[in-house]
Coordinates of C-alpha atoms (C1' of nucleotides) in Angstrom, one line a residue:
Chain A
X1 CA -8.7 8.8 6.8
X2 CA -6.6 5.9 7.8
X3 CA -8.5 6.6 11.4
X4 CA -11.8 6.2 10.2
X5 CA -11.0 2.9 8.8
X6 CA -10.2 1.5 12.1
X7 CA -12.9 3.0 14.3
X8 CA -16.9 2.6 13.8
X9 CA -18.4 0.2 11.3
X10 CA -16.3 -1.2 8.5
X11 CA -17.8 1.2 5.6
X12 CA -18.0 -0.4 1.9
X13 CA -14.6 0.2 0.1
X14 CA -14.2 1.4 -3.3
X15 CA -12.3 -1.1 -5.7
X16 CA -9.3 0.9 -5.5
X17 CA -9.2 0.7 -1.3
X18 CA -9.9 -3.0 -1.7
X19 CA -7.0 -3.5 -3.7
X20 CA -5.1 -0.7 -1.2
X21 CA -5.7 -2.7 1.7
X22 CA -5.4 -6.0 0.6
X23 CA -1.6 -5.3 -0.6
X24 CA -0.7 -2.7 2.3
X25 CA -1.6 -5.9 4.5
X26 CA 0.7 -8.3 2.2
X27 CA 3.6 -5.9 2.0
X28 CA 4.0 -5.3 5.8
X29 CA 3.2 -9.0 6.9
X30 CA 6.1 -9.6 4.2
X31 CA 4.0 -11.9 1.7
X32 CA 5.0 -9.1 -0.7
X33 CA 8.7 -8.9 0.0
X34 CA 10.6 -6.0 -0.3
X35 CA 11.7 -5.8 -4.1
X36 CA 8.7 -7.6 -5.5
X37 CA 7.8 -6.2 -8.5
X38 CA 4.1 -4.7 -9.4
X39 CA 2.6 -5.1 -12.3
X40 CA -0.8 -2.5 -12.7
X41 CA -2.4 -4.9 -15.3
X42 CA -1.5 -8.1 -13.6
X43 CA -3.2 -6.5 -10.2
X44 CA -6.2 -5.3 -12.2
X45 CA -6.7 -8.6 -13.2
X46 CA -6.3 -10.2 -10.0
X47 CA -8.7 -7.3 -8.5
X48 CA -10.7 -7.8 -11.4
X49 CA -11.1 -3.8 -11.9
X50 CA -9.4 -1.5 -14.3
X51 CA -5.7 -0.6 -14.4
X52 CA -6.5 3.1 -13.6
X53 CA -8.3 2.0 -10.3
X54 CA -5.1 -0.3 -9.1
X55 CA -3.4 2.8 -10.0
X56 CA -4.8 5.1 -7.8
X57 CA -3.8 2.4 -4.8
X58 CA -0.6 1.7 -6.1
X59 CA -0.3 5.8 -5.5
X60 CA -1.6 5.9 -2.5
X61 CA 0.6 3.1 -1.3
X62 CA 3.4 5.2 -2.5
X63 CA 2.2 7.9 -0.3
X64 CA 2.9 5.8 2.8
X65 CA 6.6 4.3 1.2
X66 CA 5.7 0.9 0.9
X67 CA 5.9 0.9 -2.5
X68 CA 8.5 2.7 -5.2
X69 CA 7.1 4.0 -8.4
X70 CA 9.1 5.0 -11.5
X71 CA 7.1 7.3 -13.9
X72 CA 6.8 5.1 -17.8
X73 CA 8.7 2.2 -15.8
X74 CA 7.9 -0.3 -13.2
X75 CA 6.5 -0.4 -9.3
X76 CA 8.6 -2.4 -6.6
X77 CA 7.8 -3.3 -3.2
X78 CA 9.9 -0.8 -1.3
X79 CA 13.2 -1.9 0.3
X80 CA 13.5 -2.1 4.2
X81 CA 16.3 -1.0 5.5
X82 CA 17.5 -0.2 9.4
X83 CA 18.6 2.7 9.3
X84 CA 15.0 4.3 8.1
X85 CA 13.2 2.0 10.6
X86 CA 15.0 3.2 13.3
X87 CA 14.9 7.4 12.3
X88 CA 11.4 6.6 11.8
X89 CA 11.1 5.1 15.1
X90 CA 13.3 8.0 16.7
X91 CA 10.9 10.4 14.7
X92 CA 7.4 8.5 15.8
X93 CA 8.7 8.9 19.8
X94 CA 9.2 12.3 19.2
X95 CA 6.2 13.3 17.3
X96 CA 3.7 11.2 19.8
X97 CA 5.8 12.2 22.9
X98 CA 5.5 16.2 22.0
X99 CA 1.8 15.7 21.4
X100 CA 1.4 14.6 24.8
X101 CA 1.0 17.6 26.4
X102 CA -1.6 19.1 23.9
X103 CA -3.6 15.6 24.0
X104 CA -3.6 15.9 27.9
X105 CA -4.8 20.1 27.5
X106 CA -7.4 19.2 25.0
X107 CA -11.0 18.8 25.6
X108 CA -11.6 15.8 23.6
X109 CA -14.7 14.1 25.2
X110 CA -14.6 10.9 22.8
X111 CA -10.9 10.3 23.1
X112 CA -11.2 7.9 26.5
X113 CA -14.1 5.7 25.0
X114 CA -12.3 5.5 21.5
X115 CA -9.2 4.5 22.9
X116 CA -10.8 2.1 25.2
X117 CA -13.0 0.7 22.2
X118 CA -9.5 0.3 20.4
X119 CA -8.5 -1.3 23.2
X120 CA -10.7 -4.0 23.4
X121 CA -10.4 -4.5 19.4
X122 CA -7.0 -4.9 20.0
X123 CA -7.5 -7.9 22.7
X124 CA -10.3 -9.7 20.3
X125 CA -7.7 -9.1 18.0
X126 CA -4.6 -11.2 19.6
X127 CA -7.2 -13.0 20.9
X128 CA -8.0 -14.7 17.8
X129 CA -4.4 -14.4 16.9
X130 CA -5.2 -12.2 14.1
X131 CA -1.8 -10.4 13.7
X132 CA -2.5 -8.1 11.3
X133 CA -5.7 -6.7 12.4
X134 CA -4.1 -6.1 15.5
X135 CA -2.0 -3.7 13.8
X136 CA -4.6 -2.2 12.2
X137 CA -6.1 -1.0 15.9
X138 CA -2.5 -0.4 17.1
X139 CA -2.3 1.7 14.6
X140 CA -5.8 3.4 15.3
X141 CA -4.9 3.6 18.7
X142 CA -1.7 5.8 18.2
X143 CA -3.9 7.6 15.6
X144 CA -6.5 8.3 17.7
X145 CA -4.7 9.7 20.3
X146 CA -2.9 11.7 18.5
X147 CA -5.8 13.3 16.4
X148 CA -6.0 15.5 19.9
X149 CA -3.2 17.2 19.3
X150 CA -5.1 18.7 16.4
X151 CA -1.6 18.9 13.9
X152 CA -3.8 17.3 11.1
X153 CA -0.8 17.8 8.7
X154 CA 1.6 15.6 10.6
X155 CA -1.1 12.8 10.9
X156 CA 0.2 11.5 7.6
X157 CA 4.0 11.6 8.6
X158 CA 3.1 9.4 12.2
X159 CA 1.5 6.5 10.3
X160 CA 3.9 6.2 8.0
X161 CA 6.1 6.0 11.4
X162 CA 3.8 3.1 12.4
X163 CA 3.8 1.5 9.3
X164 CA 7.3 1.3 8.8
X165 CA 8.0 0.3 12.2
X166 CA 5.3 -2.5 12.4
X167 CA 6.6 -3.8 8.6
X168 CA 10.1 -3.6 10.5
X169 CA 9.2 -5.7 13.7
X170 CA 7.4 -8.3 11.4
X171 CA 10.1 -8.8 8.6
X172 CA 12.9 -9.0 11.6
X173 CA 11.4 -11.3 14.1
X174 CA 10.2 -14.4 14.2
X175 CA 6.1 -15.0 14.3
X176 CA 6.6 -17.3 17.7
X177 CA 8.6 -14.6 19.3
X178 CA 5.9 -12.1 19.2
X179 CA 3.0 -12.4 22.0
X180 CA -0.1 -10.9 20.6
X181 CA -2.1 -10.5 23.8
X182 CA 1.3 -8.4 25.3
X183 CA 1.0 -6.1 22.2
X184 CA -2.7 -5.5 23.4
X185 CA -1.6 -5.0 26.9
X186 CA 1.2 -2.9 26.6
X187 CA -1.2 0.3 25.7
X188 CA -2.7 0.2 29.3
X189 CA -0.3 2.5 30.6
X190 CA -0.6 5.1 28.1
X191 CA -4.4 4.9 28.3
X192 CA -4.7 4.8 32.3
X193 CA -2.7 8.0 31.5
X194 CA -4.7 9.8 29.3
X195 CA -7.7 8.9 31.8
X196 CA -5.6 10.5 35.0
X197 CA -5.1 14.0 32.1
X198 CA -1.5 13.3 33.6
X199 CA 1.0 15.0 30.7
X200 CA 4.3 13.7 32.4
X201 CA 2.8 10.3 32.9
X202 CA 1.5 10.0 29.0
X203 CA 5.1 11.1 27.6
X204 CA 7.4 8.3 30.0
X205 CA 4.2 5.7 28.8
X206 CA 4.4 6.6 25.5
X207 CA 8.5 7.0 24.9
X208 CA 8.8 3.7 26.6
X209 CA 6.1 2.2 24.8
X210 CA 7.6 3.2 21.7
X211 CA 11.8 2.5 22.8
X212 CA 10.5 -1.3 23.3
X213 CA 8.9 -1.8 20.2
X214 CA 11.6 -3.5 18.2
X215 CA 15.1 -4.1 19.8
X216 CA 17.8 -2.3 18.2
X217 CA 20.1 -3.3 20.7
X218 CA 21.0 -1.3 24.6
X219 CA 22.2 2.1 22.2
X220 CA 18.3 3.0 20.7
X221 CA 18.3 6.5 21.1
X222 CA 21.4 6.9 21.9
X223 CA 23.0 8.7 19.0
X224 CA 22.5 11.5 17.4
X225 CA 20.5 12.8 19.6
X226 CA 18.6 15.6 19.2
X227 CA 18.9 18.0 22.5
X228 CA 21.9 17.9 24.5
X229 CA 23.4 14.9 26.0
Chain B
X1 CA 11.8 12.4 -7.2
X2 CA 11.5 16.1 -5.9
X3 CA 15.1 15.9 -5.7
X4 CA 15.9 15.4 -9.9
X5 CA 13.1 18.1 -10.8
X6 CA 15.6 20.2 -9.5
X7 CA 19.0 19.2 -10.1
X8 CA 20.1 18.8 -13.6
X9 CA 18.5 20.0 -16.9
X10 CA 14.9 20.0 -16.3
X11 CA 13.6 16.9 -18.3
X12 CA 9.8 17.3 -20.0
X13 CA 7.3 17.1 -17.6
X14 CA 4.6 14.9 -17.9
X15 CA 0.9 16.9 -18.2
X16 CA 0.1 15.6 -14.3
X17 CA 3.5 17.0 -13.6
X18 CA 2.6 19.7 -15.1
X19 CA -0.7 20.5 -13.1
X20 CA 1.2 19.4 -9.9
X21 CA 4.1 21.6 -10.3
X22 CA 1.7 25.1 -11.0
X23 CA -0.8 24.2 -8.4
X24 CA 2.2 23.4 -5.8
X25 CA 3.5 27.5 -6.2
X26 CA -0.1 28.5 -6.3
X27 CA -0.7 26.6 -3.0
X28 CA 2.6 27.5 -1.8
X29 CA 3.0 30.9 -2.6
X30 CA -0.9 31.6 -1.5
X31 CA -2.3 32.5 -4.7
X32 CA -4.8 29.2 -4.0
X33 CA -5.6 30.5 -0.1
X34 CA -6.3 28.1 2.2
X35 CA -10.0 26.4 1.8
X36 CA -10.3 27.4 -2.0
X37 CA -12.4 24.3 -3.7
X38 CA -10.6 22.6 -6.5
X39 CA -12.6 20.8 -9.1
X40 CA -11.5 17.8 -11.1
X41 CA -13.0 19.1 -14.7
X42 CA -12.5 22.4 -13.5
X43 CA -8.6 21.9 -13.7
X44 CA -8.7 19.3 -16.7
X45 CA -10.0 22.2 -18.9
X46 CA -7.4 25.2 -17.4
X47 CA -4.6 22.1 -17.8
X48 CA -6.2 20.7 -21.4
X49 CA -6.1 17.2 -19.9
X50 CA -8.7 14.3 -19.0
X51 CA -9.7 14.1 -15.3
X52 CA -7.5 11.4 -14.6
X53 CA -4.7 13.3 -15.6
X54 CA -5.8 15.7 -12.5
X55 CA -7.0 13.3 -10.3
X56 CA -3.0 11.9 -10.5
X57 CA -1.7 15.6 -9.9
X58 CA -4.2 16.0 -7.1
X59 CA -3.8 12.5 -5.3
X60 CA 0.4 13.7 -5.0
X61 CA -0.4 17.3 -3.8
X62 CA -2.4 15.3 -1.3
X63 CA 0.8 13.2 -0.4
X64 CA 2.4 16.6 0.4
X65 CA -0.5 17.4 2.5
X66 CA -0.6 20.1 0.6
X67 CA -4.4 19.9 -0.5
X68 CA -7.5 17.8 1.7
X69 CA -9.5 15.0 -0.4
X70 CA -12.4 13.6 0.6
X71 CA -13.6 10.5 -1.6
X72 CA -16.7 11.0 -3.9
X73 CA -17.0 14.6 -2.1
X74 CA -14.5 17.3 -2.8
X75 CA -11.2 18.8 -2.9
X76 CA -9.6 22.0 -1.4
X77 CA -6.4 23.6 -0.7
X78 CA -5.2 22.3 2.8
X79 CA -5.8 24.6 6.1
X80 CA -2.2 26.5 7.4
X81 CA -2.4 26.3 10.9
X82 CA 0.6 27.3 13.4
X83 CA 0.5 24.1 15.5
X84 CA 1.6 22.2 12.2
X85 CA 3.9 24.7 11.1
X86 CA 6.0 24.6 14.0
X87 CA 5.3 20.8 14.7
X88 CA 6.8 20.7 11.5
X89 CA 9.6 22.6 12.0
X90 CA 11.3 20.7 15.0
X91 CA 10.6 17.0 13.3
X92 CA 12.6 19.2 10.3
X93 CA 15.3 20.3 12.4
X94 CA 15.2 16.2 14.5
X95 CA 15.6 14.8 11.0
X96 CA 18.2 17.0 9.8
X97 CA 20.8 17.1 12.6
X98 CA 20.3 13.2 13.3
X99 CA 21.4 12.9 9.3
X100 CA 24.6 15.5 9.9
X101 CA 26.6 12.3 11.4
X102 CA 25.9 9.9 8.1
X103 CA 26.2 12.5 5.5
X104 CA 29.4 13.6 6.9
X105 CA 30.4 9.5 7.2
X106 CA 29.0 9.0 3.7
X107 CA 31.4 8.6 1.3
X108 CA 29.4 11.0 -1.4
X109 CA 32.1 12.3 -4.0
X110 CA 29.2 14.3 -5.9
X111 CA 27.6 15.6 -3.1
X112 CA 30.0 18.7 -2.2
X113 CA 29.5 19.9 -5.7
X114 CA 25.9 19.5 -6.3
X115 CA 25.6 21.4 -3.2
X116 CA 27.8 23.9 -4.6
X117 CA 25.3 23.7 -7.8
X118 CA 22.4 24.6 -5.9
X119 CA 24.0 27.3 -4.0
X120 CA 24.6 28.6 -7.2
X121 CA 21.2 28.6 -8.7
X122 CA 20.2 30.1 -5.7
X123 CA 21.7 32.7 -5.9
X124 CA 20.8 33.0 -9.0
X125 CA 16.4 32.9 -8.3
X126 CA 17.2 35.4 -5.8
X127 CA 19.1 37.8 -7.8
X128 CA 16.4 37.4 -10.3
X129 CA 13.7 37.7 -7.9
X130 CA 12.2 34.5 -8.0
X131 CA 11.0 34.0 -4.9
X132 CA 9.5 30.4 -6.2
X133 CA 12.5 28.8 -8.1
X134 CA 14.8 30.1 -4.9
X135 CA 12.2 28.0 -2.7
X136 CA 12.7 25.2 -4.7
X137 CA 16.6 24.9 -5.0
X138 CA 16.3 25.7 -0.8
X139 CA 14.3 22.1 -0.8
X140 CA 16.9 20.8 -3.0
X141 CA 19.7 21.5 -1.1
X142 CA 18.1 20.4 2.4
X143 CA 16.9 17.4 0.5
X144 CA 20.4 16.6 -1.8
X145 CA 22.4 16.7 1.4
X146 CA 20.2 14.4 2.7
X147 CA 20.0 11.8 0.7
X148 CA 23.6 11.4 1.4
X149 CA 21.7 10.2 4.6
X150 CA 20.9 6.8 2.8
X151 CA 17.1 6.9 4.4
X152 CA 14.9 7.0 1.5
X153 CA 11.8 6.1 3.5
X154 CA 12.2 9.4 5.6
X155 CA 13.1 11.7 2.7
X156 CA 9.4 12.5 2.1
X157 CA 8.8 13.2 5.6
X158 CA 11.5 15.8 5.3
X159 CA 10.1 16.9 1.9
X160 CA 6.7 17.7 3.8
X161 CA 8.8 19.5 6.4
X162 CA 10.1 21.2 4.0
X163 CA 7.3 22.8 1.9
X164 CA 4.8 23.3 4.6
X165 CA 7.4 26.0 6.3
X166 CA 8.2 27.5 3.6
X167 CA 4.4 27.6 3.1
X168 CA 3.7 29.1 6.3
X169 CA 6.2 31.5 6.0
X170 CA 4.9 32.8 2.4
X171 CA 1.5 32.9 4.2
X172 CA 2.8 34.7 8.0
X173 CA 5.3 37.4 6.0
X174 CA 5.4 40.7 4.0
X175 CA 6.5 40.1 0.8
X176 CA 8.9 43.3 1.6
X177 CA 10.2 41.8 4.7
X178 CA 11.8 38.7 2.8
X179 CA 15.7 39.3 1.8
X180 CA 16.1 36.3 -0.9
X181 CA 19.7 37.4 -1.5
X182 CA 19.9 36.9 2.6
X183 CA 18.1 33.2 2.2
X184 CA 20.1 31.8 -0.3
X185 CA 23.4 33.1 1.9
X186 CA 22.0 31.5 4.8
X187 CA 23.1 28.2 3.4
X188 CA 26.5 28.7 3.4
X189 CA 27.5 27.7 6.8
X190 CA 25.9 24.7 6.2
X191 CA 28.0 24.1 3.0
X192 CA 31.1 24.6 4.6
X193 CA 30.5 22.0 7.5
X194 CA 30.1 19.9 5.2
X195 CA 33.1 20.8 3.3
X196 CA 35.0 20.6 6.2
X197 CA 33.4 17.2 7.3
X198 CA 32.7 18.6 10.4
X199 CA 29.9 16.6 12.0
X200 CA 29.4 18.9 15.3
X201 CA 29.7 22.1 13.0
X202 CA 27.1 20.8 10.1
X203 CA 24.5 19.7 13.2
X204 CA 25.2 23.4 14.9
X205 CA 24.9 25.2 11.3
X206 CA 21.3 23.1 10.5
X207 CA 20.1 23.7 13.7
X208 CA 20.9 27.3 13.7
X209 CA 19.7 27.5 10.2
X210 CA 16.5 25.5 11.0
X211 CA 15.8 27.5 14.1
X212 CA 15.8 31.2 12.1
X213 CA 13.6 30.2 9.4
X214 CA 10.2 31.4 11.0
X215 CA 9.8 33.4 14.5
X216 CA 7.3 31.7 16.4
X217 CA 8.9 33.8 19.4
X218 CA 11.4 33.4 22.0
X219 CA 10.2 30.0 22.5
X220 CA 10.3 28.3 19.7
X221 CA 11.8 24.2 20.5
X222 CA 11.4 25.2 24.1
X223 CA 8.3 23.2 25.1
X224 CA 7.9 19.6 24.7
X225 CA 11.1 18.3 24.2
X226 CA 12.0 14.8 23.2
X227 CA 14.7 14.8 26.1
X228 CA 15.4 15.3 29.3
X229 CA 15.0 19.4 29.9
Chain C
dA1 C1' -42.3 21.2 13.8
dA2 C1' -39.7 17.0 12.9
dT3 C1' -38.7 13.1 10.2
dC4 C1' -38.5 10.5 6.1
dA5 C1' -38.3 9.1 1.2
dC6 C1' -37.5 10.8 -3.2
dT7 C1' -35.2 13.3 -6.9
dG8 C1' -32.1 16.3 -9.4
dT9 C1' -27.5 18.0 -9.5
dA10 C1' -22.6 18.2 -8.6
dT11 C1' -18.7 15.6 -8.1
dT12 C1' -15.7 11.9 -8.0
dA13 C1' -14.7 6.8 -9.3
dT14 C1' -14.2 3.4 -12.8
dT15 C1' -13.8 1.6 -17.2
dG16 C1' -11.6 0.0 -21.6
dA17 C1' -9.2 1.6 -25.4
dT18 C1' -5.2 4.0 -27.2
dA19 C1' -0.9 6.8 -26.9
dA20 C1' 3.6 7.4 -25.2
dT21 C1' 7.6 5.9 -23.1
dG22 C1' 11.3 3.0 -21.6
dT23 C1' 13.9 -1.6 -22.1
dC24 C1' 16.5 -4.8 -24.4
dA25 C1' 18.8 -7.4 -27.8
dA26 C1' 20.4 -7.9 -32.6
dG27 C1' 22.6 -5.9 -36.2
dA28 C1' 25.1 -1.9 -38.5
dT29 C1' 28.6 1.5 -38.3
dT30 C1' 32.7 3.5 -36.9
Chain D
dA1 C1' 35.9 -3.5 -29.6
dA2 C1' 32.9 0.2 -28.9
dT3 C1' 29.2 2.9 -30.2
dC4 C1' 25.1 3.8 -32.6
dT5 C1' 20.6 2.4 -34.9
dT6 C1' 16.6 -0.3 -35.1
dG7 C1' 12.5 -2.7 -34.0
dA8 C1' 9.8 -5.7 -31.0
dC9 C1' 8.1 -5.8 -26.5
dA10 C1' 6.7 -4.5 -21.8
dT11 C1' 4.8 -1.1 -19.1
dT12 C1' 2.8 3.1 -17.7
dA13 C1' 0.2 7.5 -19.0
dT14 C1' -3.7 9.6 -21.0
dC15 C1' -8.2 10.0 -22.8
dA16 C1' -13.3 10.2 -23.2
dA17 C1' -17.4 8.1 -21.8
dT18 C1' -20.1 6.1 -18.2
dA19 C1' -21.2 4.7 -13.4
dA20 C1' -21.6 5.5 -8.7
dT21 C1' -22.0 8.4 -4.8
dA22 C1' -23.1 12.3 -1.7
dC23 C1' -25.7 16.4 -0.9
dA24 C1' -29.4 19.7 -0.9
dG25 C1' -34.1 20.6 -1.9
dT26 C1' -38.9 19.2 -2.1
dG27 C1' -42.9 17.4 -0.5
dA28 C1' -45.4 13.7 2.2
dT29 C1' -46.1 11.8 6.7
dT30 C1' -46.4 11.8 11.4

DNA sequence: AATCACTGTATTATTGATAATGTCAAGATT
DNA sequence: AATCTTGACATTATCAATAATACAGTGATT
């Protein structure tokens, strides 16, 4: 689903993905900021479609918790708070980091040249400076790998991982602080990993891809802890 | 959201609430098996509602993971595969015991007695044999004494956790082999960590709890483990 | 035999109108 | 003063009809 949208060609998007898109991509890059409230009429004007087709996005924006819906009342931009970026970020390592070893085992002949495609997307991306599509392909990227491990029901629970943590990162940092082409670069390791099939290799790439995403100080991971100190 | 349908007097459903609730314990409890096509009219007609009003119901069993859309195609009831289930089942058990430390911190005066609530009316379902309503006040608890978490964003992750174990479990089991008096008892260590405001006990209790649900085998959490071995 | 364009059918997507519900403030009642 | 109506308004929920899309046959073309 939210693969497909970042590999192969750009398919033609229903009205209600349009409108999807469009304000998934203004509530993580903060245009929309948290709180902002959503009117369905006002959008289906603005989308010029009908209120049942913004709707259907506003739902599936829900889906992902980027927006908060309350049944006969109103729809806000969804609050963002620390404390769920950082379980999220805890959760995302150790979702991605258990996959590892069943990405390695699995004979996925497409994987290398999809992740290397997303790899070069991602450097025409920061190339052009285009933050937000960037994100999109990081997004892929982590996607796509993980598609391997063949858990199609916790597909849904690692993007809203990278959602959350991307709309954390952007809404806590300042846009001159962040270095596009680095955020390209810093998936070599993990995919010169998946090209050696080394297991150990992709789970040490990947947890400390993921522990230097956004800097929650020297004590990430530190707490609460899941396994024994 | 999930957490008020069950706590409190039930309040009228809306008719997409409605559909979503009874095709929920049909998914749940297997009477839709896996793979079983579900039509739009199909379900407007059994529900005496418009399309739309389906579509809605469908588009949040989709949230849950629960059933598989695929635009202008079809729908069907969602695949139950292992790898998920216990994938599942150790994000369930991350999320949970990371939580243990805030909710004991929280400062939650109602929580100790809605917990007490649902104990209750658990031990009520079981008592009556309702294997359903006792699977639903089990997702309230886990998800009541969570929210004392403060992580909104994460609570549908858990929620997801939640339902597709129980799922599997309904689907792996004998009906014969399942002691509900012995489920809704299970609960009770976890109750009085919390009563106690013990931190190490409540993380101990929900791990222990978490761990005994389903029996993947001896080695269940013993593979690909976030930390160091 | 393989491929392609075409067409009918099943299904979802979208629409615009209407119904139902929640919010809020002003006035009435205790 | 506090609580309970009431009604106007804002907003979402539902409906029934129509449009758009995907898929499986069918036959023509190579």
């Amino acid at each position: 689903m939210s693969l497909a949208e970042t590999l192969g060609p750009r398919r033609q998007r229903s009205r209600s993905e349009t409108a999807e898109h469009a304000l998934r991509r203004d509530i993580v890059l903060g245009t929309l900021a948290p709180g902002a409230a959503l009117r369905e009429l006002d959008l289906a004007q603005r989308f010029s479609c009908a209120q049942g087709t913004i709707r259907e996005a506003l739902m599936r924006l829900s889906e992902d918790g980027l927006v908060t819906r309350r049944a006969r009342r109103d729809t806000h931009v969804a609050a963002a708070n620390p404390d769920d970026a950082q379980e999220l970020l805890c959760i995302r390592r150790d979702i991605e980091c258990r996959a590892a070893i069943r990405v390695i085992e699995s004979r996925d002949d497409s994987l290398l040249p999809d992740l290397e495609t997303l790899m070069q997307s991602m450097r025409l991306a920061a190339l052009q400076g285009d933050e937000y599509t960037l994100m999109e392909y990081d997004r892929g990227f982590h996607l796509r790998l993980f598609e391997a491990a063949a858990t199609p029901v916790v597909e849904p629970v690692l993007f809203r991982c990278l959602l959350h943590t991307q709309r954390f990162k952007i809404l806590n940092s300042e846009p001159e602080s962040r270095n596009l082409q680095d955020t390209a670069d810093r998936h070599l390791s993990i995919l010169e990993s998946v090209a050696a099939r080394d297991a150990d290799g992709l789970t040490r790439a990947l947890s400390h891809h993921i522990a230097t995403i956004v800097d929650f100080g020297p004590e990430v991971f530190a707490a609460g802890e899941s396994s024994e100190p």
